[in-house]
Amino acid sequence: MEKRQHWDSRLIFIFAAIGSAAGLGNAWRFPYRAATNGGGAFLIPYFVALITAGIPLLIAEFAIGYKFRAGAPTALGKVKKGWEALGWWSVGVGFVIVTYYSVIMAWVFDYLWYSLSTAWGDAPADFFLNKVLHITSGPGELGGFSIPVLIGLVIAWIAVYWTIRDGVKSVGKVVKWTVPLPVIMLGILVIRALTLDGAVEGIRYYLDPDFSKLLDPKVWAGAYGQIFFSLSVAFAVMIAYASYLPKKSDITNNAIITALANCGISFMAGFAVFGTMGYMALQKGGTVADVAGSGGIGLAFWVYPEAIRLLPFGTVIFALVFYIMLLTLGIDSFFSIIEGVVAGVADKWQLNKKKTTRVVVLAGFVLSLLFATKGGLHWLDIVDKYINDYGVIGVAFFEVIAIGWVFKSKKLREFVNPISELKLGGWFDILLKFITPLALGGILIWNIVQEVIDVTKGNYYGGYPLWSVAVGGWIVAVVLIVASFILAKTKGKETLEEAPEKE
Ligand code: PFF
């Protein structure tokens, strides 16, 4: 058996965890979610979700990864036999996400290049959709590969392979750069944004509270979904990362530092984004809502380029700062998912990690090719919606049951408290056993009910045809669940060391 690697220091572990959490989601999902779901009032469901689900689950994932010294499937299988399938499900969800996350990273690589000549000219939306993606009319038309995307994709996967080729050793060297750098870049963008005319209007749009939105369950479901995606919990990643912690590592405080740093970065990103949007609204005439569009990839690949095009000076510089920020934010989220998959596979069958990494990277690359086609964006949109609304929330729900009830949250506290700076009291049991599963179960049911209502009304997600939603949403979900049970049934190799009950 290979000796299990360890992080070089506590700081490197925290950097890697923050690196995974802070990604593209912070830059473009959070600011728009907040702005359109109640502004400042959205911070309420967001923090409730953070405290009732995000942080408890992060602590729980760190704890079981650390205790069982294994990736998610083996670790959950050690909680109780049979729960291994849940671990595979989370690996599967992460793997699906990485297949399209990698393509977004490919666009970012492309845009670093385009930034040098501000290749989008004065029509950024047209440039992105028609010159880079060559987007087709719908998911039924794949239309061959978009060459720029394909090139970016190859570069992105090579970069990721290079980073994780020696496991946590090489990852440790990279996160030293890719975690502080985007924060510095973001700082520059925030200062630039806030010193522009009209910035105040943008910030008002971002944070003006609309409390009536809090009555809408969709806003709450959105806040929980955002927290999981953002903290990278329920994706097998944090369990894998914690499995490389050396003995006597802090759990609770590390989880809280990771969570707060991540949310801080999201909050900060909002100022950069909406400060700039305020300026753009002033320049173009119109409201912030008009110029900001609907967020998502549009923000990163055409709204923002359009905004910096209008800057009085330094367009190339700010374009570079922006895309370097996205690149360094996203890349460590990207490779963390691969680490989660590799740990899952290598730990179950005691495989050589290097070889496993090569196979997983290759498989991920091949699957990601679907999203590099000209019709890829339609598929990306569909898969992203369903995997987040059902896959992530589903995994998270069963994970709290597995850890809170089957492993038992009291046992978790007894194990975590002696090694952690912050001590968990009995309140943690109430959170993990009752509040978190109730919230998650509620959201899952609510999402399913909404879906059924929409489908019976003939309102398919994004106006896509039914068959494409069925393939990219429902069939992917079923395949993942069935595959998880099959993988859990196959025989692995037992040899893993375990952290002692009490250190
Ligand atoms: N947390 C990352 C983000 O906010 O962009 C995305 C992500 C990374 C999701 C790792 C899932 C994951 F396992």
Coordinates of C-alpha atoms in Angstrom, one line a residue, residues 23-495:
G23 CA -14.4 29.6 -7.4
L24 CA -16.4 30.8 -10.4
G25 CA -19.6 30.5 -8.3
N26 CA -18.4 33.3 -6.0
A27 CA -17.7 35.7 -8.9
W28 CA -20.9 35.3 -10.9
R29 CA -23.5 33.3 -9.0
F30 CA -23.5 35.0 -5.7
P31 CA -23.7 38.7 -6.7
Y32 CA -26.6 38.1 -9.1
R33 CA -28.5 35.8 -6.7
A34 CA -28.2 38.4 -4.0
A35 CA -29.2 41.3 -6.3
T36 CA -32.2 39.6 -7.7
N37 CA -33.4 37.7 -4.6
G38 CA -33.9 40.6 -2.2
G39 CA -30.5 42.5 -2.3
G40 CA -29.3 43.0 1.2
A41 CA -32.3 41.0 2.5
F42 CA -30.8 38.0 0.7
L43 CA -28.0 38.0 3.2
I44 CA -30.5 36.6 5.8
P45 CA -31.4 33.3 4.0
Y46 CA -27.8 33.1 2.9
F47 CA -26.4 33.3 6.5
V48 CA -29.2 31.1 7.8
A49 CA -28.2 28.5 5.1
L50 CA -24.5 29.0 6.0
I51 CA -25.1 28.4 9.7
T52 CA -27.8 25.7 9.5
A53 CA -26.3 23.7 6.7
G54 CA -23.1 24.9 5.2
I55 CA -20.9 25.0 8.3
P56 CA -22.3 21.9 10.0
L57 CA -21.8 19.9 6.9
L58 CA -18.4 21.2 6.3
I59 CA -17.4 20.3 9.9
A60 CA -18.9 16.8 9.4
E61 CA -17.1 16.3 6.1
F62 CA -13.8 17.4 7.5
A63 CA -14.3 15.2 10.5
I64 CA -15.1 12.0 8.7
G65 CA -12.5 12.5 6.0
Y66 CA -9.9 13.0 8.8
K67 CA -11.2 10.1 10.9
F68 CA -11.4 7.5 8.2
R69 CA -8.4 8.8 6.2
A70 CA -10.2 8.0 2.9
G71 CA -12.1 9.5 0.0
A72 CA -15.9 9.8 0.4
P73 CA -17.1 6.3 -0.7
T74 CA -14.7 4.4 1.6
A75 CA -15.2 6.9 4.5
L76 CA -19.0 6.8 4.3
G77 CA -18.8 3.0 3.9
K78 CA -16.9 3.0 7.2
V79 CA -19.7 4.9 8.9
K80 CA -21.8 2.0 8.0
K81 CA -21.7 -0.5 5.3
G82 CA -24.2 0.3 2.6
W83 CA -23.6 4.0 2.9
E84 CA -20.7 3.7 0.5
A85 CA -23.1 4.2 -2.3
L86 CA -23.8 7.7 -1.1
G87 CA -20.1 8.4 -1.3
W88 CA -20.1 7.3 -4.9
W89 CA -23.1 9.4 -5.6
S90 CA -21.3 12.5 -4.3
V91 CA -18.2 11.5 -6.4
G92 CA -20.5 11.2 -9.4
V93 CA -22.1 14.6 -8.8
G94 CA -18.7 16.2 -8.6
F95 CA -17.6 14.4 -11.7
V96 CA -20.5 15.7 -13.7
I97 CA -19.9 19.2 -12.5
V98 CA -16.2 19.0 -13.5
T99 CA -17.1 18.0 -17.0
Y100 CA -18.7 21.4 -17.6
Y101 CA -16.8 23.5 -15.1
S102 CA -13.7 22.6 -17.1
V103 CA -15.3 24.1 -20.2
I104 CA -16.0 27.4 -18.5
M105 CA -12.4 27.4 -17.5
A106 CA -11.6 26.8 -21.1
W107 CA -13.4 30.0 -22.0
V108 CA -11.5 31.8 -19.3
F109 CA -8.2 30.6 -20.8
D110 CA -9.4 31.8 -24.2
Y111 CA -10.4 35.2 -22.8
L112 CA -7.0 35.7 -21.3
W113 CA -5.7 35.6 -24.8
Y114 CA -8.5 37.7 -26.2
S115 CA -7.9 40.3 -23.5
L116 CA -4.5 41.2 -24.9
S117 CA -6.2 42.7 -28.0
T118 CA -9.7 43.2 -26.5
A119 CA -10.7 40.9 -29.3
W120 CA -14.4 41.3 -28.5
G121 CA -14.3 44.9 -30.0
D122 CA -17.6 46.8 -29.4
A123 CA -19.9 43.7 -29.5
P124 CA -18.9 41.4 -26.7
A125 CA -22.1 39.4 -26.6
D126 CA -22.0 38.7 -30.3
F127 CA -18.3 37.9 -30.1
F128 CA -18.8 35.3 -27.3
L129 CA -21.8 33.6 -28.7
N130 CA -21.1 33.7 -32.3
K131 CA -17.3 34.0 -32.7
V132 CA -16.1 31.9 -29.8
L133 CA -18.9 29.4 -29.1
H134 CA -20.6 29.5 -32.5
I135 CA -23.7 28.7 -30.6
T136 CA -26.3 26.5 -32.3
S137 CA -30.1 27.0 -32.2
G138 CA -30.7 24.4 -29.5
P139 CA -29.5 21.2 -27.7
G140 CA -30.6 19.0 -30.6
E141 CA -27.8 20.5 -32.8
L142 CA -24.3 19.9 -31.5
G143 CA -22.7 21.3 -34.6
G144 CA -19.2 20.0 -34.2
F145 CA -16.5 21.5 -31.9
S146 CA -15.9 25.1 -31.4
I147 CA -12.1 25.2 -32.1
P148 CA -11.2 28.0 -29.6
V149 CA -13.1 26.2 -26.9
L150 CA -11.4 22.9 -27.7
I151 CA -8.0 24.5 -27.5
G152 CA -8.8 26.2 -24.2
L153 CA -10.1 22.9 -22.9
V154 CA -7.0 21.0 -23.7
I155 CA -4.9 23.7 -22.0
A156 CA -7.2 23.7 -18.9
W157 CA -7.0 19.9 -18.5
I158 CA -3.2 19.9 -19.0
A159 CA -2.9 22.7 -16.3
V160 CA -5.0 20.6 -13.9
Y161 CA -3.2 17.4 -14.6
W162 CA 0.1 19.2 -14.0
T163 CA -1.2 20.6 -10.7
I164 CA -2.4 17.4 -9.2
R165 CA 0.2 15.0 -10.7
D166 CA 1.9 14.5 -7.3
G167 CA -1.3 14.7 -5.2
V168 CA -1.3 17.1 -2.2
K169 CA 2.4 17.8 -2.6
S170 CA 2.0 19.5 -6.0
V171 CA -1.4 20.9 -5.1
G172 CA 0.2 22.6 -2.0
K173 CA 2.7 24.4 -4.2
V174 CA 0.0 25.7 -6.5
V175 CA -2.6 26.9 -4.0
K176 CA 0.1 29.1 -2.4
W177 CA -0.4 31.3 -5.4
T178 CA -3.9 30.5 -6.7
V179 CA -5.6 31.4 -3.4
P180 CA -4.1 34.8 -2.5
L181 CA -3.8 36.0 -6.1
P182 CA -7.5 36.2 -7.0
V183 CA -8.1 38.0 -3.7
I184 CA -5.6 40.6 -4.6
M185 CA -7.0 40.9 -8.1
L186 CA -10.5 41.2 -6.7
G187 CA -9.3 43.9 -4.4
I188 CA -8.0 45.9 -7.4
L189 CA -11.3 45.4 -9.2
V190 CA -13.3 46.5 -6.1
I191 CA -11.2 49.7 -5.8
R192 CA -11.6 50.4 -9.5
A193 CA -15.3 49.8 -9.4
L194 CA -16.0 51.9 -6.3
T195 CA -14.1 54.9 -7.7
L196 CA -16.2 55.0 -10.9
D197 CA -19.1 57.4 -11.3
G198 CA -22.4 55.7 -10.8
A199 CA -20.9 53.0 -8.6
V200 CA -23.3 53.9 -5.8
E201 CA -26.3 53.2 -8.0
G202 CA -24.8 49.7 -8.7
I203 CA -24.2 49.0 -5.0
R204 CA -27.7 50.1 -4.2
Y205 CA -29.0 47.6 -6.8
Y206 CA -26.8 44.9 -5.2
L207 CA -27.7 45.5 -1.6
D208 CA -31.0 47.5 -1.3
P209 CA -33.0 45.2 0.9
D210 CA -36.4 43.9 -0.3
F211 CA -37.7 41.9 2.6
S212 CA -40.8 40.7 0.7
K213 CA -38.6 38.3 -1.2
L214 CA -38.0 36.4 2.0
L215 CA -41.6 35.0 1.7
D216 CA -40.7 33.2 -1.5
P217 CA -39.5 29.6 -0.9
K218 CA -37.5 29.8 -4.1
V219 CA -35.2 32.4 -2.5
W220 CA -34.5 30.1 0.4
A221 CA -33.9 27.1 -1.8
G222 CA -31.6 29.2 -3.9
A223 CA -29.7 30.3 -0.8
Y224 CA -29.1 26.7 0.3
G225 CA -28.1 25.6 -3.2
Q226 CA -25.7 28.5 -3.4
I227 CA -24.1 27.6 -0.1
F228 CA -23.4 24.0 -1.0
F229 CA -22.1 24.8 -4.5
S230 CA -20.0 27.6 -3.0
L231 CA -18.5 25.6 -0.1
S232 CA -17.9 22.5 -2.3
V233 CA -19.7 20.4 0.3
A234 CA -21.6 17.3 -0.8
F235 CA -19.1 16.7 -3.7
A236 CA -16.7 14.3 -2.1
V237 CA -14.0 17.0 -2.3
M238 CA -13.8 18.2 1.3
I239 CA -13.9 14.6 2.6
A240 CA -10.9 13.8 0.4
Y241 CA -9.0 16.9 1.3
A242 CA -9.5 16.3 5.0
S243 CA -8.3 12.7 4.6
Y244 CA -4.8 14.1 3.9
L245 CA -4.7 16.0 7.2
P246 CA -1.9 15.0 9.5
K247 CA -2.8 13.7 13.0
K248 CA -4.1 16.1 15.6
S249 CA -5.4 18.6 13.1
D250 CA -8.0 21.1 14.0
I251 CA -11.4 20.5 12.4
T252 CA -14.0 23.0 13.6
N253 CA -11.9 26.1 13.3
N254 CA -10.6 25.1 9.9
A255 CA -14.1 24.6 8.7
I256 CA -15.3 28.0 10.0
I257 CA -12.2 29.8 8.5
T258 CA -12.9 28.2 5.2
A259 CA -16.5 29.1 5.2
L260 CA -16.1 32.7 6.3
A261 CA -13.3 33.3 3.8
N262 CA -15.3 31.9 1.0
C263 CA -18.4 34.0 1.9
G264 CA -16.3 37.1 2.3
I265 CA -14.9 36.6 -1.2
S266 CA -18.4 36.3 -2.6
F267 CA -19.6 39.4 -0.8
M268 CA -16.6 41.3 -2.0
A269 CA -17.2 40.2 -5.6
G270 CA -20.6 41.8 -5.5
F271 CA -19.0 45.2 -5.0
A272 CA -16.7 44.7 -8.0
V273 CA -19.5 43.5 -10.2
F274 CA -22.2 45.9 -9.3
G275 CA -20.0 48.9 -8.8
T276 CA -18.9 48.5 -12.4
M277 CA -22.5 47.9 -13.5
G278 CA -23.5 51.2 -11.9
Y279 CA -20.9 52.9 -14.0
M280 CA -22.0 51.1 -17.1
A281 CA -25.6 52.1 -16.5
L282 CA -24.6 55.7 -16.3
Q283 CA -22.5 55.6 -19.4
K284 CA -25.1 53.8 -21.5
G285 CA -28.2 55.4 -20.0
G286 CA -30.5 52.9 -18.5
T287 CA -31.0 51.1 -15.1
V288 CA -28.5 48.8 -13.5
A289 CA -30.9 46.0 -13.9
D290 CA -31.0 46.6 -17.7
V291 CA -27.3 46.6 -18.2
A292 CA -26.5 43.8 -15.7
G293 CA -28.5 41.2 -17.7
S294 CA -29.3 37.9 -16.0
G295 CA -25.9 37.1 -14.6
G296 CA -24.2 33.7 -15.0
I297 CA -21.8 33.2 -17.8
G298 CA -23.2 36.3 -19.5
L299 CA -21.6 38.4 -16.8
A300 CA -18.2 37.0 -17.2
F301 CA -18.0 36.8 -20.9
W302 CA -20.0 39.7 -22.3
V303 CA -21.4 42.1 -19.6
Y304 CA -18.1 42.6 -17.9
P305 CA -16.1 43.0 -21.2
E306 CA -18.7 45.5 -22.3
A307 CA -18.3 47.4 -19.0
I308 CA -14.5 47.6 -19.2
R309 CA -14.7 48.6 -22.8
L310 CA -16.3 51.8 -21.5
L311 CA -13.6 52.6 -18.9
P312 CA -11.7 55.9 -19.4
F313 CA -8.4 54.0 -19.5
G314 CA -6.7 50.7 -18.9
T315 CA -9.2 48.4 -20.7
V316 CA -6.5 45.7 -21.4
I317 CA -5.1 45.9 -17.9
F318 CA -8.5 45.5 -16.2
A319 CA -9.5 42.8 -18.7
L320 CA -6.4 40.9 -17.7
V321 CA -6.9 41.4 -14.0
F322 CA -10.4 40.2 -14.4
Y323 CA -9.6 37.0 -16.3
I324 CA -6.5 36.2 -14.2
M325 CA -8.8 36.5 -11.2
L326 CA -11.4 34.1 -12.7
L327 CA -8.6 31.7 -13.8
T328 CA -7.0 31.6 -10.4
L329 CA -10.4 31.5 -8.6
G330 CA -11.7 28.6 -10.7
I331 CA -8.6 26.4 -11.3
D332 CA -8.3 25.2 -7.7
S333 CA -12.1 24.5 -7.6
F334 CA -11.6 22.5 -10.8
F335 CA -8.7 20.3 -9.6
S336 CA -10.3 19.8 -6.2
I337 CA -13.1 17.9 -7.8
I338 CA -10.6 15.7 -9.6
E339 CA -8.9 15.1 -6.3
G340 CA -12.2 14.0 -4.8
V341 CA -12.8 11.5 -7.6
V342 CA -9.3 10.2 -7.5
A343 CA -9.3 9.7 -3.8
G344 CA -12.6 7.9 -4.0
V345 CA -11.4 5.5 -6.7
A346 CA -7.8 5.0 -5.4
D347 CA -8.8 4.4 -1.8
K348 CA -11.4 1.8 -2.6
W349 CA -9.2 -0.4 -4.7
Q350 CA -5.9 0.7 -3.2
L351 CA -4.7 1.8 -6.6
N352 CA -1.6 3.8 -7.5
K353 CA -2.7 7.5 -7.2
K354 CA -0.6 8.7 -10.1
K355 CA -2.1 6.2 -12.5
T356 CA -5.6 6.8 -11.1
T357 CA -5.1 10.5 -11.6
R358 CA -4.2 10.0 -15.3
V359 CA -7.3 7.8 -15.9
V360 CA -9.7 10.2 -14.2
V361 CA -8.3 13.2 -16.0
L362 CA -8.6 11.5 -19.3
A363 CA -12.1 10.3 -18.6
G364 CA -13.1 13.8 -17.5
F365 CA -11.6 15.4 -20.6
V366 CA -13.4 13.0 -22.9
L367 CA -16.8 13.7 -21.3
S368 CA -16.2 17.4 -21.2
L369 CA -15.9 17.4 -25.0
L370 CA -19.7 17.4 -25.1
F371 CA -19.8 20.9 -23.7
A372 CA -17.0 22.0 -26.1
T373 CA -19.4 21.5 -29.0
K374 CA -21.2 24.4 -30.6
G375 CA -24.4 23.3 -28.9
G376 CA -22.5 22.7 -25.6
L377 CA -23.8 25.8 -23.8
H378 CA -27.4 24.5 -24.0
W379 CA -26.3 21.2 -22.4
L380 CA -24.2 23.0 -19.8
D381 CA -27.2 25.1 -18.8
I382 CA -29.5 22.0 -18.4
V383 CA -27.0 19.8 -16.6
D384 CA -25.9 22.6 -14.3
K385 CA -29.5 23.3 -13.2
Y386 CA -30.5 19.7 -12.5
I387 CA -27.3 18.5 -10.9
N388 CA -27.4 21.4 -8.4
D389 CA -31.1 21.3 -7.6
Y390 CA -31.3 17.6 -7.1
G391 CA -27.9 16.0 -7.1
V392 CA -26.2 18.3 -4.6
I393 CA -29.2 18.8 -2.3
G394 CA -30.0 15.1 -2.4
V395 CA -26.4 14.1 -1.5
A396 CA -26.3 16.7 1.2
F397 CA -29.6 15.5 2.7
F398 CA -28.5 11.8 2.9
E399 CA -25.1 12.9 4.1
V400 CA -26.4 14.6 7.2
I401 CA -28.5 11.6 7.9
A402 CA -25.5 9.3 7.5
I403 CA -23.3 11.5 9.7
G404 CA -25.9 13.0 12.1
W405 CA -27.9 9.8 12.8
V406 CA -25.9 6.8 11.7
F407 CA -22.4 7.8 12.7
K408 CA -24.1 10.0 15.4
S409 CA -23.3 13.7 15.8
K410 CA -22.5 13.2 19.5
K411 CA -19.8 10.8 18.6
L412 CA -18.6 13.2 16.0
R413 CA -18.4 16.0 18.7
E414 CA -16.5 13.7 21.1
F415 CA -14.0 12.9 18.4
V416 CA -13.6 16.5 17.0
N417 CA -13.6 18.5 20.2
P418 CA -10.3 17.3 21.7
I419 CA -8.4 18.2 18.5
S420 CA -10.2 21.4 17.7
E421 CA -9.8 24.9 19.1
L422 CA -13.5 25.6 19.0
K423 CA -15.7 23.1 20.9
L424 CA -19.0 21.9 19.7
G425 CA -21.8 21.8 22.2
G426 CA -25.0 19.9 22.3
W427 CA -26.6 22.5 20.0
F428 CA -24.5 21.0 17.2
D429 CA -26.6 17.7 17.5
I430 CA -29.8 19.7 17.2
L431 CA -28.4 21.3 14.0
L432 CA -27.0 18.3 12.4
K433 CA -29.8 15.8 13.3
F434 CA -32.9 18.0 13.0
I435 CA -32.5 21.4 11.5
T436 CA -30.2 20.6 8.6
P437 CA -32.1 17.5 7.4
L438 CA -35.4 19.3 7.8
A439 CA -34.2 22.3 5.7
L440 CA -32.7 20.1 3.1
G441 CA -35.6 17.6 2.9
G442 CA -38.0 20.5 2.6
I443 CA -36.0 22.1 -0.3
L444 CA -35.7 18.8 -2.1
I445 CA -39.4 18.1 -1.9
W446 CA -40.2 21.7 -2.9
N447 CA -37.9 21.4 -5.9
I448 CA -39.4 18.2 -7.0
V449 CA -43.0 19.5 -6.6
Q450 CA -42.1 22.6 -8.6
E451 CA -40.6 20.5 -11.3
V452 CA -43.6 18.3 -11.5
I453 CA -45.9 21.4 -11.7
D454 CA -43.7 22.9 -14.4
V455 CA -43.5 19.7 -16.4
T456 CA -47.2 19.0 -16.3
K457 CA -47.8 22.6 -17.5
G458 CA -45.4 22.0 -20.3
N459 CA -42.9 24.6 -18.9
Y460 CA -39.6 22.9 -19.4
Y461 CA -36.5 24.4 -17.9
G462 CA -35.1 27.3 -20.0
G463 CA -37.7 26.6 -22.7
Y464 CA -35.6 23.6 -23.9
P465 CA -37.4 20.6 -25.5
L466 CA -38.6 18.0 -23.1
W467 CA -36.3 15.3 -24.4
S468 CA -33.2 17.4 -23.7
V469 CA -34.3 18.1 -20.2
A470 CA -35.0 14.4 -19.7
V471 CA -31.6 13.4 -20.9
G472 CA -29.5 16.2 -19.3
G473 CA -31.5 16.3 -16.1
W474 CA -33.4 13.1 -15.2
I475 CA -31.4 10.5 -17.0
V476 CA -28.1 11.8 -15.7
A477 CA -29.6 11.7 -12.2
V478 CA -30.8 8.1 -12.5
V479 CA -27.6 6.9 -14.1
L480 CA -25.6 8.5 -11.2
I481 CA -27.7 6.8 -8.6
V482 CA -27.7 3.4 -10.2
A483 CA -23.9 3.6 -10.9
S484 CA -23.3 4.5 -7.2
F485 CA -25.0 1.3 -6.0
I486 CA -23.1 -0.8 -8.5
L487 CA -19.8 0.7 -7.5
A488 CA -20.6 0.2 -3.9
K489 CA -21.4 -3.4 -4.5
T490 CA -18.1 -4.2 -6.2
K491 CA -15.4 -5.5 -3.9
G492 CA -12.6 -3.2 -2.9
K493 CA -9.4 -3.7 -0.9
E494 CA -9.4 -3.2 2.9
T495 CA -6.2 -1.9 4.3

